[in-house]
Tab-separated table of C-alpha atoms and ligand atoms in Angstrom:
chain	number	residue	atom	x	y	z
A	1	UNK	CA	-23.648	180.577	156.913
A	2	UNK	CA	-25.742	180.239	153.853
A	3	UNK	CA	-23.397	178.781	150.835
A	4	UNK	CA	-23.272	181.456	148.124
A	5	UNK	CA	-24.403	180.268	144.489
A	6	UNK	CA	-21.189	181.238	142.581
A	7	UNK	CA	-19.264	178.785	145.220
A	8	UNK	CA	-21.496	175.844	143.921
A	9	UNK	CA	-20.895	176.832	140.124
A	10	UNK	CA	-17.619	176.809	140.730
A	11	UNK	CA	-17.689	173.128	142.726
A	12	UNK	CA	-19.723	171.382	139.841
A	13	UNK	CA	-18.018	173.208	137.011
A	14	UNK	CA	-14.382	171.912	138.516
A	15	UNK	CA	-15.968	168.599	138.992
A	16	UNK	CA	-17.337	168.175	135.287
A	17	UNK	CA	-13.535	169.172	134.332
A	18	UNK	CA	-12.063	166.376	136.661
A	19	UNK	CA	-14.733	163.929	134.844
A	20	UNK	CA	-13.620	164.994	131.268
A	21	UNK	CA	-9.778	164.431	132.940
A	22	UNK	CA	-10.872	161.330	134.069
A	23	UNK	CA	-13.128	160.098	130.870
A	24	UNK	CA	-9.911	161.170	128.588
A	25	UNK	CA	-7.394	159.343	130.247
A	26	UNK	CA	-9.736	156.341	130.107
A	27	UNK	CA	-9.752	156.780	126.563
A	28	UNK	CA	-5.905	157.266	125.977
A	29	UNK	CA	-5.224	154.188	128.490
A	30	UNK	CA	-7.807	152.066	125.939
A	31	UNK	CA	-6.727	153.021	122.665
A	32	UNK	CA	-2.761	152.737	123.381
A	33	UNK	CA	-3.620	149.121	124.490
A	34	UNK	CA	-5.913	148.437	121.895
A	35	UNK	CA	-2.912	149.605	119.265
A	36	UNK	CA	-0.138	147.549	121.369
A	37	UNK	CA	-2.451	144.699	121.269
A	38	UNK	CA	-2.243	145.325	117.788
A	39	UNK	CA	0.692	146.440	116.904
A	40	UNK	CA	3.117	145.040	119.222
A	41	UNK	CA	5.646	142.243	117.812
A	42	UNK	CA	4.699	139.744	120.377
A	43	UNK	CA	1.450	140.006	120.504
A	44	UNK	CA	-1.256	137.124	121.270
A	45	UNK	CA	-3.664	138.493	119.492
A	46	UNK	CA	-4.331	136.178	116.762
A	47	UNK	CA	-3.689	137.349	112.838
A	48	UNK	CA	-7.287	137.091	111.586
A	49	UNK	CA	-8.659	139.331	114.390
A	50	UNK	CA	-5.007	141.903	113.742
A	51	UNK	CA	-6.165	144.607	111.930
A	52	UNK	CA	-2.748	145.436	111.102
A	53	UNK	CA	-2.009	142.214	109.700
A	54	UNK	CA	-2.984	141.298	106.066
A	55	UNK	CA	-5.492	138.626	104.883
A	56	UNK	CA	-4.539	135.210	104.919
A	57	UNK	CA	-7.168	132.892	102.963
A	58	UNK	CA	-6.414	129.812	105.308
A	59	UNK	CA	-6.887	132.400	108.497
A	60	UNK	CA	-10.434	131.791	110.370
A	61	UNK	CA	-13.421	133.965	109.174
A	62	UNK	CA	-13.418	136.808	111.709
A	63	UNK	CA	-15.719	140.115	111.335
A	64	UNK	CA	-12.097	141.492	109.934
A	65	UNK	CA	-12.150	139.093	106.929
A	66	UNK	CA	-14.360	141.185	104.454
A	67	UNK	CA	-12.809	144.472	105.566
A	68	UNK	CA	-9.188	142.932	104.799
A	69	UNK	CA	-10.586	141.705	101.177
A	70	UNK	CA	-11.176	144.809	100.683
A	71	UNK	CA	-7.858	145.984	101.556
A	72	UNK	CA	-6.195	143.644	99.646
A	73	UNK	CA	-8.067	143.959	96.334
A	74	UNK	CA	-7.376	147.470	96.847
A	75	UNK	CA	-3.758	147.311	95.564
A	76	UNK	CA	-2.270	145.122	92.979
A	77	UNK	CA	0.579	144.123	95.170
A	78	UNK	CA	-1.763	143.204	97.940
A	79	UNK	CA	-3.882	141.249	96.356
A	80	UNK	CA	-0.716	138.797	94.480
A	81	UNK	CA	0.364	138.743	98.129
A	82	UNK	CA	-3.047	137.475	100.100
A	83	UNK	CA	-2.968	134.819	97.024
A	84	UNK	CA	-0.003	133.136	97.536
A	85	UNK	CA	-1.208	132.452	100.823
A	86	UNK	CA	-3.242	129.647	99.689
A	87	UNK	CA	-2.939	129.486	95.620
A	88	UNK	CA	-0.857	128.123	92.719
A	89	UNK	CA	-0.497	130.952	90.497
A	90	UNK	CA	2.017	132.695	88.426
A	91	UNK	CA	1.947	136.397	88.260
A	92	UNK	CA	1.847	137.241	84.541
A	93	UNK	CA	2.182	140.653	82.507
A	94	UNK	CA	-0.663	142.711	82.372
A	95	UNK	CA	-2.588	142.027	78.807
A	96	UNK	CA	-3.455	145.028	76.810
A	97	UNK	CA	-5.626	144.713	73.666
A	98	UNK	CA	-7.445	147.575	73.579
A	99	UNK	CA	-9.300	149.909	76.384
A	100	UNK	CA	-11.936	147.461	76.387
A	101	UNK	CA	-10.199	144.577	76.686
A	102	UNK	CA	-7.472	143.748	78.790
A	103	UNK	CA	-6.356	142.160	82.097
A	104	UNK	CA	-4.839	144.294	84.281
A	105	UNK	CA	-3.193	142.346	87.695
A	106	UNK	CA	-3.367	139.362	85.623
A	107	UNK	CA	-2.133	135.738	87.185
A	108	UNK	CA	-2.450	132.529	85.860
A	109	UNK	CA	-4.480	130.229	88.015
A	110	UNK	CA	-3.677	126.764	88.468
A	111	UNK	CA	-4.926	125.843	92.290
A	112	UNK	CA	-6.827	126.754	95.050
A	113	UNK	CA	-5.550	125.628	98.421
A	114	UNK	CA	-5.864	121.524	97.283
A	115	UNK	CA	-8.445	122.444	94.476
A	116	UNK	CA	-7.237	122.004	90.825
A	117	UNK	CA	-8.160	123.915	88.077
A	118	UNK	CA	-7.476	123.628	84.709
A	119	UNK	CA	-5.089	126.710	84.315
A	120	UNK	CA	-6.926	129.703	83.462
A	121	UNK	CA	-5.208	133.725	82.744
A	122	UNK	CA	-7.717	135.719	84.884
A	123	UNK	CA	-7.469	138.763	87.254
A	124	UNK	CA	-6.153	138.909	90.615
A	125	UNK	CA	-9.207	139.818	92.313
A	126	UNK	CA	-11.261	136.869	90.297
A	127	UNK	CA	-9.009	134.622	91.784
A	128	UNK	CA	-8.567	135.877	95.105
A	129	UNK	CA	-12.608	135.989	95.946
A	130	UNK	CA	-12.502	132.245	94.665
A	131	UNK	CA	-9.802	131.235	96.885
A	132	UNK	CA	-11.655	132.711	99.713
A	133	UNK	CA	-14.826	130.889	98.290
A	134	UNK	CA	-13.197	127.482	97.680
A	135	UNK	CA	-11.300	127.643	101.370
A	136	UNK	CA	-14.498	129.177	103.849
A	137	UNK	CA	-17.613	128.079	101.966
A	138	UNK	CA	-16.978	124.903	99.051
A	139	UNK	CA	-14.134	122.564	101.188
A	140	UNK	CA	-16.440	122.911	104.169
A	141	UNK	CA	-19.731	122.233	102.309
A	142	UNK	CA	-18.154	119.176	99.846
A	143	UNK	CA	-16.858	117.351	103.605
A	144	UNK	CA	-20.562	118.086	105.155
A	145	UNK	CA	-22.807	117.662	102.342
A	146	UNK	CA	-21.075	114.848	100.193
A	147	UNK	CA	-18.691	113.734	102.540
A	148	UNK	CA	-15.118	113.823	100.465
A	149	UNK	CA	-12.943	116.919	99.739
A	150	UNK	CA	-13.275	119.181	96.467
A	151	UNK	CA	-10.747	118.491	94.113
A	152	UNK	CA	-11.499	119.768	91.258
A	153	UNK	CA	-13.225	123.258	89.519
A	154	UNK	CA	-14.646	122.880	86.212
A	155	UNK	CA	-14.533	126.362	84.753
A	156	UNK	CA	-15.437	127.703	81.110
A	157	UNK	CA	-12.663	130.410	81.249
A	158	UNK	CA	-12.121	134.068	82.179
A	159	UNK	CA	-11.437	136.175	79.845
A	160	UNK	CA	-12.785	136.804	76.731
A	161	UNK	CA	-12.805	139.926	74.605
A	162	UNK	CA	-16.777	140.059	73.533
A	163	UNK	CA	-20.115	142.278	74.744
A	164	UNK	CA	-22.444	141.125	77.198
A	165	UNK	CA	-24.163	138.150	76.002
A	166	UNK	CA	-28.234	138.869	76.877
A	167	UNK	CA	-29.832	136.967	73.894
A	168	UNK	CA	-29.781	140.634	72.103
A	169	UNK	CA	-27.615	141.196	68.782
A	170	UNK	CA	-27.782	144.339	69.409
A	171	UNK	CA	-25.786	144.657	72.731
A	172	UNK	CA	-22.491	146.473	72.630
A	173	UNK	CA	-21.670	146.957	76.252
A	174	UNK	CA	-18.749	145.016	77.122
A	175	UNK	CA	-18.748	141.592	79.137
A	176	UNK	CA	-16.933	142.103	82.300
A	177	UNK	CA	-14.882	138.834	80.603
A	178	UNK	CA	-13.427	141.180	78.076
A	179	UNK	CA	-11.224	142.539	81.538
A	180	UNK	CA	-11.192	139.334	83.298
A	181	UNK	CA	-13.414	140.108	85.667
A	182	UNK	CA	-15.613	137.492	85.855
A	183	UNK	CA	-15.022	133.235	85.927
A	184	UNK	CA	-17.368	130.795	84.827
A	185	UNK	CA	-17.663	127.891	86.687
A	186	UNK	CA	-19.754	124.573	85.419
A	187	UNK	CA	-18.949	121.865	87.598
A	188	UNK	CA	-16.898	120.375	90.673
A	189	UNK	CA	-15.578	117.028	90.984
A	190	UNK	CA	-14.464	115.299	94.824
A	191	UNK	CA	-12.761	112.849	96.495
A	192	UNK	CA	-14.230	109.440	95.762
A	193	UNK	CA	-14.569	110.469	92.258
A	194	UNK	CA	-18.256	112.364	92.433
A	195	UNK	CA	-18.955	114.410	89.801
A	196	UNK	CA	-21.508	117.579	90.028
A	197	UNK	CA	-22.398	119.369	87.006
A	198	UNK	CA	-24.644	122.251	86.686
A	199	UNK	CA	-26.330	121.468	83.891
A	200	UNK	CA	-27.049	117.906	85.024
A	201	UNK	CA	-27.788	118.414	88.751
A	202	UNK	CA	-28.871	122.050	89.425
A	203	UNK	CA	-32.729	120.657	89.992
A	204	UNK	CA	-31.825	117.161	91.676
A	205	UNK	CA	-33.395	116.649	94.991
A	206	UNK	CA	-30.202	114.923	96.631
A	207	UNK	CA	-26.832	116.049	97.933
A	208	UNK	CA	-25.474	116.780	94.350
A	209	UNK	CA	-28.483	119.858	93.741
A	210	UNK	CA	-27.929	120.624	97.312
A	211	UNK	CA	-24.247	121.382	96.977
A	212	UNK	CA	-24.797	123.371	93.802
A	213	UNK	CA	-27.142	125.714	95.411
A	214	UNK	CA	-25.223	126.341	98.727
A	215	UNK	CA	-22.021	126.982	96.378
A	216	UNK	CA	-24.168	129.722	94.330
A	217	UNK	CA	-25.928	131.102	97.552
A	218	UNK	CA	-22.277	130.965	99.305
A	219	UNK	CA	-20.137	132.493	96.103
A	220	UNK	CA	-22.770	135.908	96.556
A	221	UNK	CA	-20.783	136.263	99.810
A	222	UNK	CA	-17.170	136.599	98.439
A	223	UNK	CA	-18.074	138.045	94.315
A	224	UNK	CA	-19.953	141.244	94.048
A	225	UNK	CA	-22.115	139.726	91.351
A	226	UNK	CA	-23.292	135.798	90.681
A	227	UNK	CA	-25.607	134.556	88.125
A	228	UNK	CA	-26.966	130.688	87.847
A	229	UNK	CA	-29.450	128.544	86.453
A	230	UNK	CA	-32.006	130.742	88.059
A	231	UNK	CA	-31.411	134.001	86.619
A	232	UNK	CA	-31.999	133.103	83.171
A	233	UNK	CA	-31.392	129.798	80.279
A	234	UNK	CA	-27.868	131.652	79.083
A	235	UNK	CA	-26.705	130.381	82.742
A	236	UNK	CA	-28.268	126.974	83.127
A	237	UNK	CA	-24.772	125.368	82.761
A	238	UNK	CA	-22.562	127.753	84.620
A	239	UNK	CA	-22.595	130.251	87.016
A	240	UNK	CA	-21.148	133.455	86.317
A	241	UNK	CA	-19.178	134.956	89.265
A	242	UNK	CA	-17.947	138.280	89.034
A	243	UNK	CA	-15.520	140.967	90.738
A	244	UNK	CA	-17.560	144.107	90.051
A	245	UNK	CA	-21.498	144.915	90.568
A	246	UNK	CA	-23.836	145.715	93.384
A	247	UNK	CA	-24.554	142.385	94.999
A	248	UNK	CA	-26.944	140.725	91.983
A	249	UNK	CA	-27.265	137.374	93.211
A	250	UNK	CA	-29.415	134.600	91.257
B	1	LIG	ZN1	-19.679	134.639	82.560
Protein backbone atom coordinates (compact mmCIF):
# COMPACT_ATOMS: atom_id res chain seq x y z
CA UNK A 1 0.00 0.00 0.00
CA UNK A 2 1.24 3.29 -1.23
CA UNK A 3 2.69 5.40 1.96
CA UNK A 4 0.52 8.51 2.32
CA UNK A 5 2.49 11.98 2.29
CA UNK A 6 1.24 13.35 5.68
CA UNK A 7 2.81 9.92 7.27
CA UNK A 8 6.30 11.02 5.88
CA UNK A 9 5.85 14.74 7.22
CA UNK A 10 5.14 13.48 10.22
CA UNK A 11 8.38 10.83 10.23
CA UNK A 12 10.94 13.65 9.23
CA UNK A 13 9.31 16.38 11.27
CA UNK A 14 9.61 13.93 14.59
CA UNK A 15 13.04 13.13 13.46
CA UNK A 16 14.33 16.87 13.10
CA UNK A 17 12.79 17.20 16.82
CA UNK A 18 14.82 14.10 18.10
CA UNK A 19 18.00 15.89 16.34
CA UNK A 20 17.35 19.30 18.10
CA UNK A 21 16.87 16.79 21.47
CA UNK A 22 19.90 15.30 20.63
CA UNK A 23 22.05 18.58 19.41
CA UNK A 24 20.77 20.32 22.88
CA UNK A 25 21.77 17.84 25.18
CA UNK A 26 25.15 17.84 23.42
CA UNK A 27 25.32 21.33 24.18
CA UNK A 28 24.20 21.20 27.94
CA UNK A 29 26.63 18.02 28.46
CA UNK A 30 29.60 20.56 26.91
CA UNK A 31 29.01 23.67 28.58
CA UNK A 32 28.39 22.11 32.26
CA UNK A 33 31.87 20.49 31.72
CA UNK A 34 33.41 23.30 30.24
CA UNK A 35 32.13 25.44 33.57
CA UNK A 36 33.23 22.44 36.04
CA UNK A 37 36.45 22.43 34.28
CA UNK A 38 36.38 25.84 35.22
CA UNK A 39 34.88 26.31 38.07
CA UNK A 40 35.38 23.31 40.06
CA UNK A 41 37.83 23.57 43.25
CA UNK A 42 40.01 20.80 42.10
CA UNK A 43 40.36 21.40 38.92
CA UNK A 44 43.55 20.63 36.58
CA UNK A 45 42.98 23.11 34.48
CA UNK A 46 45.80 25.39 34.85
CA UNK A 47 45.19 29.25 36.22
CA UNK A 48 46.34 31.14 33.11
CA UNK A 49 43.98 29.19 30.78
CA UNK A 50 40.89 29.59 34.05
CA UNK A 51 38.80 32.11 32.96
CA UNK A 52 37.47 32.37 36.31
CA UNK A 53 40.68 32.90 37.84
CA UNK A 54 42.35 36.39 37.91
CA UNK A 55 45.61 37.49 36.20
CA UNK A 56 48.73 36.57 37.62
CA UNK A 57 51.80 38.51 35.92
CA UNK A 58 54.25 35.48 36.55
CA UNK A 59 51.31 33.05 34.94
CA UNK A 60 52.28 31.86 31.18
CA UNK A 61 50.95 34.07 28.27
CA UNK A 62 47.79 32.22 27.24
CA UNK A 63 45.10 33.73 24.62
CA UNK A 64 43.29 34.60 28.22
CA UNK A 65 46.12 37.00 29.25
CA UNK A 66 44.93 40.25 27.40
CA UNK A 67 41.27 39.54 28.13
CA UNK A 68 42.18 39.21 32.02
CA UNK A 69 44.23 42.72 31.73
CA UNK A 70 41.43 43.95 30.81
CA UNK A 71 39.51 42.67 33.60
CA UNK A 72 41.76 43.68 36.01
CA UNK A 73 42.36 47.30 34.96
CA UNK A 74 38.75 47.38 34.96
CA UNK A 75 38.41 47.83 38.76
CA UNK A 76 40.67 49.55 41.14
CA UNK A 77 40.72 46.66 43.50
CA UNK A 78 41.61 44.31 40.73
CA UNK A 79 44.17 45.86 39.38
CA UNK A 80 46.24 46.50 43.23
CA UNK A 81 45.48 42.78 43.41
CA UNK A 82 47.04 41.33 39.86
CA UNK A 83 50.10 43.72 41.07
CA UNK A 84 51.07 42.28 44.05
CA UNK A 85 51.42 39.24 42.21
CA UNK A 86 54.72 40.17 40.96
CA UNK A 87 55.48 43.97 42.24
CA UNK A 88 56.88 46.04 45.14
CA UNK A 89 54.44 48.67 45.58
CA UNK A 90 52.60 50.49 48.23
CA UNK A 91 49.06 51.42 47.64
CA UNK A 92 48.88 55.17 48.30
CA UNK A 93 45.85 57.74 48.59
CA UNK A 94 44.43 58.88 45.58
CA UNK A 95 46.06 62.55 44.69
CA UNK A 96 43.65 65.25 43.88
CA UNK A 97 44.89 68.64 42.59
CA UNK A 98 42.49 69.68 40.43
CA UNK A 99 40.13 67.86 37.63
CA UNK A 100 43.01 67.90 35.47
CA UNK A 101 45.41 66.66 37.51
CA UNK A 102 45.34 63.92 39.74
CA UNK A 103 46.12 60.20 40.27
CA UNK A 104 43.40 58.23 40.88
CA UNK A 105 44.40 54.23 41.94
CA UNK A 106 47.66 55.64 42.72
CA UNK A 107 50.67 53.15 44.08
CA UNK A 108 54.05 53.83 44.58
CA UNK A 109 56.32 51.71 42.47
CA UNK A 110 59.44 50.41 43.65
CA UNK A 111 59.94 46.82 41.68
CA UNK A 112 58.97 44.76 39.06
CA UNK A 113 59.26 41.04 39.65
CA UNK A 114 63.48 41.35 40.25
CA UNK A 115 63.55 44.76 38.30
CA UNK A 116 64.34 47.91 40.40
CA UNK A 117 63.13 51.12 39.88
CA UNK A 118 63.82 54.15 41.38
CA UNK A 119 60.45 54.66 43.30
CA UNK A 120 58.05 56.47 41.29
CA UNK A 121 53.94 57.62 42.49
CA UNK A 122 52.15 56.50 39.27
CA UNK A 123 48.77 54.80 38.48
CA UNK A 124 47.82 51.34 38.92
CA UNK A 125 47.25 50.53 35.45
CA UNK A 126 50.83 52.28 34.41
CA UNK A 127 52.33 49.94 36.55
CA UNK A 128 50.48 46.92 36.00
CA UNK A 129 51.02 46.97 31.90
CA UNK A 130 54.83 47.41 32.88
CA UNK A 131 54.92 44.53 35.09
CA UNK A 132 53.38 42.50 32.42
CA UNK A 133 55.99 44.15 29.99
CA UNK A 134 59.07 43.70 32.21
CA UNK A 135 57.94 39.81 33.13
CA UNK A 136 56.67 38.41 29.24
CA UNK A 137 58.65 40.63 26.87
CA UNK A 138 62.07 42.64 28.65
CA UNK A 139 63.43 39.53 31.23
CA UNK A 140 63.05 37.22 28.25
CA UNK A 141 64.65 39.54 25.64
CA UNK A 142 67.71 40.95 28.20
CA UNK A 143 68.60 36.71 28.83
CA UNK A 144 68.36 36.14 24.79
CA UNK A 145 69.67 39.21 23.38
CA UNK A 146 72.40 40.33 25.98
CA UNK A 147 72.63 37.37 27.87
CA UNK A 148 72.20 38.64 31.78
CA UNK A 149 68.90 39.52 33.57
CA UNK A 150 67.31 43.18 33.69
CA UNK A 151 67.88 44.77 36.78
CA UNK A 152 67.26 47.92 36.55
CA UNK A 153 64.51 50.65 34.78
CA UNK A 154 65.69 54.03 34.26
CA UNK A 155 62.54 56.12 34.19
CA UNK A 156 62.02 60.06 33.99
CA UNK A 157 58.84 59.91 36.20
CA UNK A 158 55.05 59.66 35.95
CA UNK A 159 53.26 62.18 36.84
CA UNK A 160 53.43 65.57 36.19
CA UNK A 161 50.76 68.24 36.21
CA UNK A 162 51.58 70.11 32.63
CA UNK A 163 49.88 70.09 28.81
CA UNK A 164 51.04 67.99 26.16
CA UNK A 165 54.45 68.88 25.25
CA UNK A 166 54.40 69.03 21.03
CA UNK A 167 57.04 71.82 20.49
CA UNK A 168 53.78 74.27 20.41
CA UNK A 169 53.36 77.12 23.20
CA UNK A 170 50.25 77.20 22.41
CA UNK A 171 49.01 73.67 23.49
CA UNK A 172 46.63 73.46 26.40
CA UNK A 173 45.41 69.93 26.24
CA UNK A 174 46.58 68.10 29.13
CA UNK A 175 49.56 65.47 29.17
CA UNK A 176 48.19 62.17 30.08
CA UNK A 177 51.23 62.71 32.95
CA UNK A 178 49.10 65.30 34.59
CA UNK A 179 46.79 61.82 35.67
CA UNK A 180 49.59 59.47 35.77
CA UNK A 181 48.88 57.82 32.96
CA UNK A 182 51.81 57.56 31.20
CA UNK A 183 55.80 56.50 32.40
CA UNK A 184 58.79 57.53 30.78
CA UNK A 185 61.35 55.22 30.49
CA UNK A 186 65.18 56.19 29.29
CA UNK A 187 67.28 53.38 29.96
CA UNK A 188 67.82 49.71 31.42
CA UNK A 189 70.75 48.46 33.12
CA UNK A 190 71.57 44.20 33.53
CA UNK A 191 73.33 41.75 35.14
CA UNK A 192 77.04 42.06 34.42
CA UNK A 193 76.68 45.70 34.77
CA UNK A 194 75.54 46.67 30.91
CA UNK A 195 74.13 49.75 30.56
CA UNK A 196 71.52 50.71 27.57
CA UNK A 197 70.46 54.15 27.17
CA UNK A 198 68.16 55.51 24.65
CA UNK A 199 69.71 58.37 23.82
CA UNK A 200 73.10 56.71 23.40
CA UNK A 201 72.14 53.39 21.73
CA UNK A 202 68.72 53.71 19.97
CA UNK A 203 70.73 53.68 16.35
CA UNK A 204 73.66 51.17 17.35
CA UNK A 205 73.91 48.22 15.13
CA UNK A 206 74.69 45.64 18.06
CA UNK A 207 72.73 43.93 20.81
CA UNK A 208 72.35 47.23 22.86
CA UNK A 209 70.06 49.06 19.65
CA UNK A 210 68.62 45.68 19.21
CA UNK A 211 67.23 45.40 22.71
CA UNK A 212 65.94 48.96 22.64
CA UNK A 213 63.86 48.38 19.65
CA UNK A 214 62.34 44.94 20.60
CA UNK A 215 61.48 46.66 24.14
CA UNK A 216 59.59 49.62 22.15
CA UNK A 217 58.06 47.18 19.48
CA UNK A 218 57.20 44.72 22.59
CA UNK A 219 55.83 47.66 25.17
CA UNK A 220 52.97 48.46 22.02
CA UNK A 221 51.70 45.01 23.10
CA UNK A 222 50.90 45.65 26.84
CA UNK A 223 50.36 50.08 26.74
CA UNK A 224 47.67 51.37 24.51
CA UNK A 225 50.00 54.09 23.31
CA UNK A 226 54.14 54.17 22.94
CA UNK A 227 56.21 56.84 21.52
CA UNK A 228 60.26 56.60 20.87
CA UNK A 229 63.05 58.00 19.14
CA UNK A 230 61.15 57.44 15.97
CA UNK A 231 58.12 59.36 16.39
CA UNK A 232 59.67 62.60 16.79
CA UNK A 233 63.23 64.57 18.56
CA UNK A 234 60.95 65.37 21.95
CA UNK A 235 61.35 61.37 22.38
CA UNK A 236 64.88 60.62 21.31
CA UNK A 237 65.82 59.93 24.99
CA UNK A 238 62.78 58.18 26.31
CA UNK A 239 59.97 56.40 25.33
CA UNK A 240 56.71 57.43 26.39
CA UNK A 241 54.39 54.51 27.35
CA UNK A 242 50.97 55.15 28.08
CA UNK A 243 47.62 53.57 29.60
CA UNK A 244 45.10 55.29 27.33
CA UNK A 245 44.99 55.77 23.30
CA UNK A 246 44.21 53.72 20.27
CA UNK A 247 47.30 51.64 19.70
CA UNK A 248 49.87 54.68 18.38
CA UNK A 249 52.97 52.89 18.29
CA UNK A 250 56.39 54.63 17.11
ZN1 LIG B 1 55.90 60.96 28.52
Amino acid sequence: MAKKPGDLSFREALRQVHNRIVWLCLVLVCGFGLFQLHAHPKTPLPDAWNATRPLNVTDPETPLTSWKLGRALATPSACLEALATSSDFAPMDPLEISDNCHIRNQVRLRGLGSTRLAAVETSCAIALRSAMWVQHDLQPAAQDILGGGLERIEHLGSYNCRPIRTGSSNETRWSTHATAEALDVSGFRFGGGQQISLVRDWDGPGPKGAFLRFARDSACDWFRTTLGPEFNRLHADHFHLQSRGWGTCR
